[in-house]
Coordinates of C-alpha atoms in Angstrom, one line a residue:
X13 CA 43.1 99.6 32.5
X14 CA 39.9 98.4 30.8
X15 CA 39.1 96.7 34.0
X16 CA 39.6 99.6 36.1
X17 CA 37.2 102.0 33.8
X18 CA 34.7 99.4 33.8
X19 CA 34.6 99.0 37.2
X20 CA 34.5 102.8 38.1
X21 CA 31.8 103.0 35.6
X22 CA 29.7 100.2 37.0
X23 CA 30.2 102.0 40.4
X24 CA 29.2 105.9 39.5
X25 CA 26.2 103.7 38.3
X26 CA 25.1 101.3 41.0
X27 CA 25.9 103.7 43.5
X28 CA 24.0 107.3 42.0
X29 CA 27.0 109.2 42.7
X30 CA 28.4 111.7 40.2
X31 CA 31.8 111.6 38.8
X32 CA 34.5 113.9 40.4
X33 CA 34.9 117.0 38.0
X34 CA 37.5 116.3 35.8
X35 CA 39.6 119.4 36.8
X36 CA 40.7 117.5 40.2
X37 CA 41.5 115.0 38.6
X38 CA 45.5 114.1 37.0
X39 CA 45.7 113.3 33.4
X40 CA 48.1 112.3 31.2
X41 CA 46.3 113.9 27.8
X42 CA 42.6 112.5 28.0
X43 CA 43.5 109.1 30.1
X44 CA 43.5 109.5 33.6
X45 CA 46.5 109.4 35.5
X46 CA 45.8 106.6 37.8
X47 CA 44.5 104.2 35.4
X48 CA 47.4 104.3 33.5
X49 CA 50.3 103.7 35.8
X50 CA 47.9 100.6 37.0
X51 CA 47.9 99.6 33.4
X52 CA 52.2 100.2 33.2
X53 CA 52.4 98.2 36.3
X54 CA 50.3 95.2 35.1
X55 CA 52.4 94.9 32.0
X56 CA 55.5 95.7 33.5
X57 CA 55.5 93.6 36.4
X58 CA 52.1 91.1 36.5
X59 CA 52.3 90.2 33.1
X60 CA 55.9 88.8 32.6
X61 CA 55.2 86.9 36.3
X62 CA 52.1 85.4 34.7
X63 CA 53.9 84.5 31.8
X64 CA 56.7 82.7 34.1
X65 CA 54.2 80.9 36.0
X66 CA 51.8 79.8 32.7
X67 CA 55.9 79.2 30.5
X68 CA 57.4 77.0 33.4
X69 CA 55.0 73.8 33.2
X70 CA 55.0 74.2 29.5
X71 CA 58.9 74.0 29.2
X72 CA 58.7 70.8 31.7
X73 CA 56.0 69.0 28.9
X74 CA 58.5 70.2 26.4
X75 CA 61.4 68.7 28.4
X76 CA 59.6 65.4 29.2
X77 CA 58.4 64.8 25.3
X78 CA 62.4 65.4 24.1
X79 CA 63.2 62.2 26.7
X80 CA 59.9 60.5 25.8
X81 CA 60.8 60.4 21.9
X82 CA 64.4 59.1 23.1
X83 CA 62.9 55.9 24.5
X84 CA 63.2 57.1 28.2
X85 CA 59.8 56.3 29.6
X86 CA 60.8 56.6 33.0
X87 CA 60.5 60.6 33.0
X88 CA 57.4 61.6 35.1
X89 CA 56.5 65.4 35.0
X90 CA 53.7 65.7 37.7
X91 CA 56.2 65.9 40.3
X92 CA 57.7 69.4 39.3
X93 CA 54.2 70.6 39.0
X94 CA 54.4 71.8 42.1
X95 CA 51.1 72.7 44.0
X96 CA 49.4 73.3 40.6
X97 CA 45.5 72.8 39.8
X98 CA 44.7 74.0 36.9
X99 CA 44.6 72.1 33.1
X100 CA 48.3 72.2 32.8
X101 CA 49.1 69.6 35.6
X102 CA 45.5 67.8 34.5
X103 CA 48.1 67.5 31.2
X104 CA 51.3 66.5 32.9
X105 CA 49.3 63.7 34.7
X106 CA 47.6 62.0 31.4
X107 CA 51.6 62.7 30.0
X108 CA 52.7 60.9 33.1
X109 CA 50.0 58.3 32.6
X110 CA 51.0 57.7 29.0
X111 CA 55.0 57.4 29.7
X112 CA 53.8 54.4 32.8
X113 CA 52.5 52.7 29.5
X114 CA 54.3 52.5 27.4
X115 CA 57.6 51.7 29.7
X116 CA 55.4 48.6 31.0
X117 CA 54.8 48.3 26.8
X118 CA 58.7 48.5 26.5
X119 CA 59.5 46.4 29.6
X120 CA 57.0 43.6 28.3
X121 CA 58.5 43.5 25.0
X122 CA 61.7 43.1 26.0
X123 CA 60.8 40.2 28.4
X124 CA 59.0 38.6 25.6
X125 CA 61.9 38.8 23.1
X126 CA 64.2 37.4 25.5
X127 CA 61.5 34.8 26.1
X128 CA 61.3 33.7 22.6
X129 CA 64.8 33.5 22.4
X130 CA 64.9 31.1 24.7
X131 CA 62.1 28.8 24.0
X132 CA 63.6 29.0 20.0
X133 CA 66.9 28.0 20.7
X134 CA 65.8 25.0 22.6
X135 CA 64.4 22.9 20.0
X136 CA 66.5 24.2 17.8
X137 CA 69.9 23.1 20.1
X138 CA 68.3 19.8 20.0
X139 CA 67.2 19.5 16.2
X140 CA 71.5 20.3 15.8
X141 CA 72.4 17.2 18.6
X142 CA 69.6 14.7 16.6
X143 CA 71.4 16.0 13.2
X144 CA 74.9 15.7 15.0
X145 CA 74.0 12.2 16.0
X146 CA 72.5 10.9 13.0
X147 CA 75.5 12.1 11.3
X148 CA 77.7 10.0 13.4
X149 CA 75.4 6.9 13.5
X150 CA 73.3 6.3 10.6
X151 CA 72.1 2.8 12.6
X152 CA 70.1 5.6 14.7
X153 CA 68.2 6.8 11.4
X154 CA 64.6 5.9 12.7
X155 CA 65.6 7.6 16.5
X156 CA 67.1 10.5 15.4
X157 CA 64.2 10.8 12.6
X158 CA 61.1 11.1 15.0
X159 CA 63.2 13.3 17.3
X160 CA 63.9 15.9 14.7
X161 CA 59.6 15.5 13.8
X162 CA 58.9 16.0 16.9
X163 CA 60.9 19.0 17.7
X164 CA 59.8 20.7 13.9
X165 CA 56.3 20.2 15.2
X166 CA 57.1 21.6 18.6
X167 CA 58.9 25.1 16.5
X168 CA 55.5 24.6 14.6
X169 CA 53.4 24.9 17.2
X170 CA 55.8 27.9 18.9
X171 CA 55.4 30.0 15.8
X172 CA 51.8 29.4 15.0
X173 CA 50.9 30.4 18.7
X174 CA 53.8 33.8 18.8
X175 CA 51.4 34.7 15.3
X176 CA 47.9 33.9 17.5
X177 CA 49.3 36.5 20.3
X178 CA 50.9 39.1 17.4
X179 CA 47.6 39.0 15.8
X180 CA 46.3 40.1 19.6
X181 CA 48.2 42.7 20.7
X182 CA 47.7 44.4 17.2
X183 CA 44.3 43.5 16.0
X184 CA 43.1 45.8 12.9
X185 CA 40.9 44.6 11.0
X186 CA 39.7 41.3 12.6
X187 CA 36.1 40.2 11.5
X188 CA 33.3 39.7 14.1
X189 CA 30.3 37.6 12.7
X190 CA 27.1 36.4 15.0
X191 CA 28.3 33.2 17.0
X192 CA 26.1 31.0 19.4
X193 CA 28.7 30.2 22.0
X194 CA 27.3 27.8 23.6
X195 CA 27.5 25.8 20.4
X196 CA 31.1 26.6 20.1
X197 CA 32.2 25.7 23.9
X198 CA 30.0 22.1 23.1
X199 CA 31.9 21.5 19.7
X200 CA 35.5 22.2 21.7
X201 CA 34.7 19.9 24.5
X202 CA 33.4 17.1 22.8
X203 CA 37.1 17.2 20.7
X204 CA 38.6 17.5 24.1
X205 CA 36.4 14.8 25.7
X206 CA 37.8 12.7 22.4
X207 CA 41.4 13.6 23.2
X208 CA 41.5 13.2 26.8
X209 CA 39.6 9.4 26.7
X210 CA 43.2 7.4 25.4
X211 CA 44.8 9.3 28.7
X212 CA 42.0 8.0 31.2
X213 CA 40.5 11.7 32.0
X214 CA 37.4 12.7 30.2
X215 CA 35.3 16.2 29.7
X216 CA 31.7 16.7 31.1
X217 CA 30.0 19.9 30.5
X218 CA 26.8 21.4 31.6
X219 CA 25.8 24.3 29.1
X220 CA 22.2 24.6 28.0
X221 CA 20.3 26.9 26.1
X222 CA 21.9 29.5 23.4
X223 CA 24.4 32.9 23.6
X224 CA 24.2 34.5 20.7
X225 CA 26.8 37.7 20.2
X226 CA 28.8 39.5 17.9
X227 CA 32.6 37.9 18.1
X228 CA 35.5 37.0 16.6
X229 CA 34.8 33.2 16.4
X230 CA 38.2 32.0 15.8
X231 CA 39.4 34.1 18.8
X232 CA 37.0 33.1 21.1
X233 CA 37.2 29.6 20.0
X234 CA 41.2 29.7 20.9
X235 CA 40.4 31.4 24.0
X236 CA 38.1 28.4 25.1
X237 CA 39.9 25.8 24.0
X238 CA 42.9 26.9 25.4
X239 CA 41.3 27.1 28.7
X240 CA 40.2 23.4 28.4
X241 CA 43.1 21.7 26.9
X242 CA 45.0 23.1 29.2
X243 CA 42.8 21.4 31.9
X244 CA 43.2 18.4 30.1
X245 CA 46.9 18.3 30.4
X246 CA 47.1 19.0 34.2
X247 CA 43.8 17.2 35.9
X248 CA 44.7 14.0 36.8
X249 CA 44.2 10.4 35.3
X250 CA 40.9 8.8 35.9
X251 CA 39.5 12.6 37.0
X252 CA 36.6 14.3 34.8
X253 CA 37.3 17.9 33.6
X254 CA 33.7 20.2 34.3
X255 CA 32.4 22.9 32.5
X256 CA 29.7 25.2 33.3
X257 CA 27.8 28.1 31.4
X258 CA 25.3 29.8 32.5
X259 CA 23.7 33.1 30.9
X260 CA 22.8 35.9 33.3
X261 CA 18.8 36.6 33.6
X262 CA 18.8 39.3 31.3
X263 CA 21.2 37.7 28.7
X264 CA 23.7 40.2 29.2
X265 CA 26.7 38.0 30.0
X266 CA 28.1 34.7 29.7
X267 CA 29.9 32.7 32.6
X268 CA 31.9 29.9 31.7
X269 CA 33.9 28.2 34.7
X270 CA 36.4 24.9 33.9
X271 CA 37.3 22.9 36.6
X272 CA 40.1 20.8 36.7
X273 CA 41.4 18.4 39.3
X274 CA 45.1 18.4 39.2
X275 CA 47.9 19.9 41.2
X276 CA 46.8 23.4 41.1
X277 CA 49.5 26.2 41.3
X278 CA 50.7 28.3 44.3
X279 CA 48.6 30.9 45.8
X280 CA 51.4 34.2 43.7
X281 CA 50.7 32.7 40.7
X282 CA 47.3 32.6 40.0
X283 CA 47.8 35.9 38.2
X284 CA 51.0 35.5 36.7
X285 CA 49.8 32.2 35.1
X286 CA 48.8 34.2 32.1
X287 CA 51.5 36.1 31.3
X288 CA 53.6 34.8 28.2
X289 CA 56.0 31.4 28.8
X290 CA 54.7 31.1 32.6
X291 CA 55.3 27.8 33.2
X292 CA 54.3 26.0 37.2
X293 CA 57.0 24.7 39.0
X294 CA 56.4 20.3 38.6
X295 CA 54.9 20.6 34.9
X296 CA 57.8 20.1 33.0
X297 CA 56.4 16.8 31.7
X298 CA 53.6 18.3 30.0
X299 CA 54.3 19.3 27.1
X300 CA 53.5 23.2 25.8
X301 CA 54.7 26.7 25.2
X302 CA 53.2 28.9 27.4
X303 CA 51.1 30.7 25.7
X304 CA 47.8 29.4 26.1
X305 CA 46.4 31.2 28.8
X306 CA 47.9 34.4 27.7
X307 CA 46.6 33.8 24.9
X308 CA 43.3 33.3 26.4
X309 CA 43.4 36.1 28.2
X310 CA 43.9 39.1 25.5
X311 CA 41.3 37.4 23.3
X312 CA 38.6 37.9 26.3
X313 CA 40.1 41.2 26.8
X314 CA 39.5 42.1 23.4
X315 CA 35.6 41.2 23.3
X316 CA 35.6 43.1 26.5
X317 CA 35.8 40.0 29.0
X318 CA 37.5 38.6 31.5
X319 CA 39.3 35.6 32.9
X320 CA 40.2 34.5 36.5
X321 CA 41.8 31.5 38.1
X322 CA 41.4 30.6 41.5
X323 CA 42.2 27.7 43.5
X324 CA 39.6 24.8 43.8
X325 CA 38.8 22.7 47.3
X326 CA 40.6 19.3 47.0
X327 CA 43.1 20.3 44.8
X328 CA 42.9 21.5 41.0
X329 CA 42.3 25.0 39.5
X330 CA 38.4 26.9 38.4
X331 CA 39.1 29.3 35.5
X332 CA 36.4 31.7 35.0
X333 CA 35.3 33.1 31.9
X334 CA 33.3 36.5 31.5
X335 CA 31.8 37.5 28.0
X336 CA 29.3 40.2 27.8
X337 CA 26.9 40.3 25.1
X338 CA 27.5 42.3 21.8
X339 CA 30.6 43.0 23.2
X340 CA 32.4 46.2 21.6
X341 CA 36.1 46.0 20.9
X342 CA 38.0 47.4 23.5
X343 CA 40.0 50.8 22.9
X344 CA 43.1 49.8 21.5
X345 CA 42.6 50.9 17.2
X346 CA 41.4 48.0 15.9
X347 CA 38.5 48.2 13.4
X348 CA 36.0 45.6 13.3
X349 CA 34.2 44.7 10.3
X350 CA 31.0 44.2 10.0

């Protein structure tokens, strides 16, 4: 009704016509007649559809939230959106957004946990058999002995590496201090270089100059030697492991690249090779847990890097290493302190 005096008013105007006398025209006290049933109308039958269409959406969110807080993160609510436009379905797609997350969150976990089951019950099924045995035959004392060290070191190793990717996935309060990286990739190699000599392999690397950046140097350091121990383990005897760094012109961004020269994996699994417990197919014999490169991985993620593997000519594997400079912690809550 407002809308209807304005507009007759801001037509009498424009226009220079006068108003019709007010005798020819129906009133219902001082309000004119027409005006009025316009405004009954509205309320009667435009508003209660407009509250229908604005309601509906609203009573899908409502109905998606009630499944979401029940651990169903399957339910998606853009599809009974409808043709819709407008900042309702802008909502149901961030909702629907949000739910894909966190059931690829909830899947994750669940294949971790199962994954860790697995990998702890395996030493610890052989630490029983070496106690079994020793129990049966003490004249096995010294056998049985440097089995049962050897899988307490392996449950060692496990644990200290589930607490390195723990300490990843919920990072809060991790320290970042000024670190020359270049410094820290020559310290690593030269311990792997050391390592790798007794097995006939050895570790060149090519890095000159300095990268200076805020990071979290105990991170970074894991991510790195990670990378290049795991090289280590699969290049093959008499072979040299390589790495490179180079800083971009402008000092923006680090590129590290370790090549090795073993087996290589198949072509699918170049990406999965960094997901938790990923083992190749033919590396049983190396010993490890699987976590390295995953590892790896969420540590350059969370100084806003990057890692790639790709298949080398001749055989063999090139990781690649991204780190930007002053890299900012990625969205995921933690706080860094300075």
């Amino acid at each position: 009704m407002v809308l209807s005096f304005a507009g007759t008013i801001a037509y009498i105007t424009l226009t220079g016509r006068p108003p019709p006398p007010l005798d020819d025209v129906a009133t219902f006290g001082f309000v004119p007649f027409v005006p009025l049933i316009s405004a009954i109308v509205a309320v009667l039958i435009i508003g209660p559809a407009l509250a229908w269409y604005l309601s509906r959406p609203l009573r899908h969110l409502r109905w998606a939230l009630r499944r979401a807080a029940e651990g169903r993160f399957d339910t998606r609510v853009q599809p009974l959106m409808g043709g819709r436009r407008d900042e309702i379905a802008d909502l149901a797609g961030e909702f629907d957004r949000m739910a894909a997350q966190l059931q690829q969150v909830t899947e994750s976990r669940k294949v971790l946990l199962h994954d860790i089951s697995h990998e702890l019950r395996s030493p610890l099924s052989r630490l029983q058999a070496a106690i079994g045995l020793l129990r049966q035959d003490p004249s096995q004392t010294d056998a049985m002995v440097e089995r049962i060290q050897r899988e307490s070191e392996r449950l060692d190793v496990l644990i200290e590496e589930l607490l390195t990717l723990h300490r990843l996935e919920a990072p809060a309060g991790l320290v970042r201090e000024r670190v020359d990286v270049i410094e820290l990739l020559h310290a690593i190699a030269e311990d792997a270089d050391f390592e790798a000599r007794p097995l006939s392999r050895q570790v060149s690397i090519d890095a000159p100059g300095q990268f200076v950046t805020q990071v979290n140097g105990e991170l970074l350091y894991r991510a790195f030697e990670n990378v290049i121990r795991n090289a280590v383990k699969y290049t093959a005897p008499g072979t040299v492991v390589e790495i490179h760094a180079t800083v971009s012109a402008d000092s923006a961004q680090l590129v590290v690249t370790v090549l090795d020269c073993g087996q290589g994996v198949p072509a699918p699994m170049l990406e999965k090779i960094f997901e938790p417990f990923t083992r190749v197919e033919g590396g049983e014999s190396v010993r490890g847990v699987g976590l390295g490169l995953a590892i790896a991985r969420r540590a350059m993620k969370l100084h806003s890097g990057r890692i790639e593997a790709e298949l080398r000519d001749g055989g063999g594997l090139i990781m690649t290493l991204c780190l930007p400079a002053a890299a900012e912690a990625t969205n995921t809550g933690e706080e860094w302190s300075r």
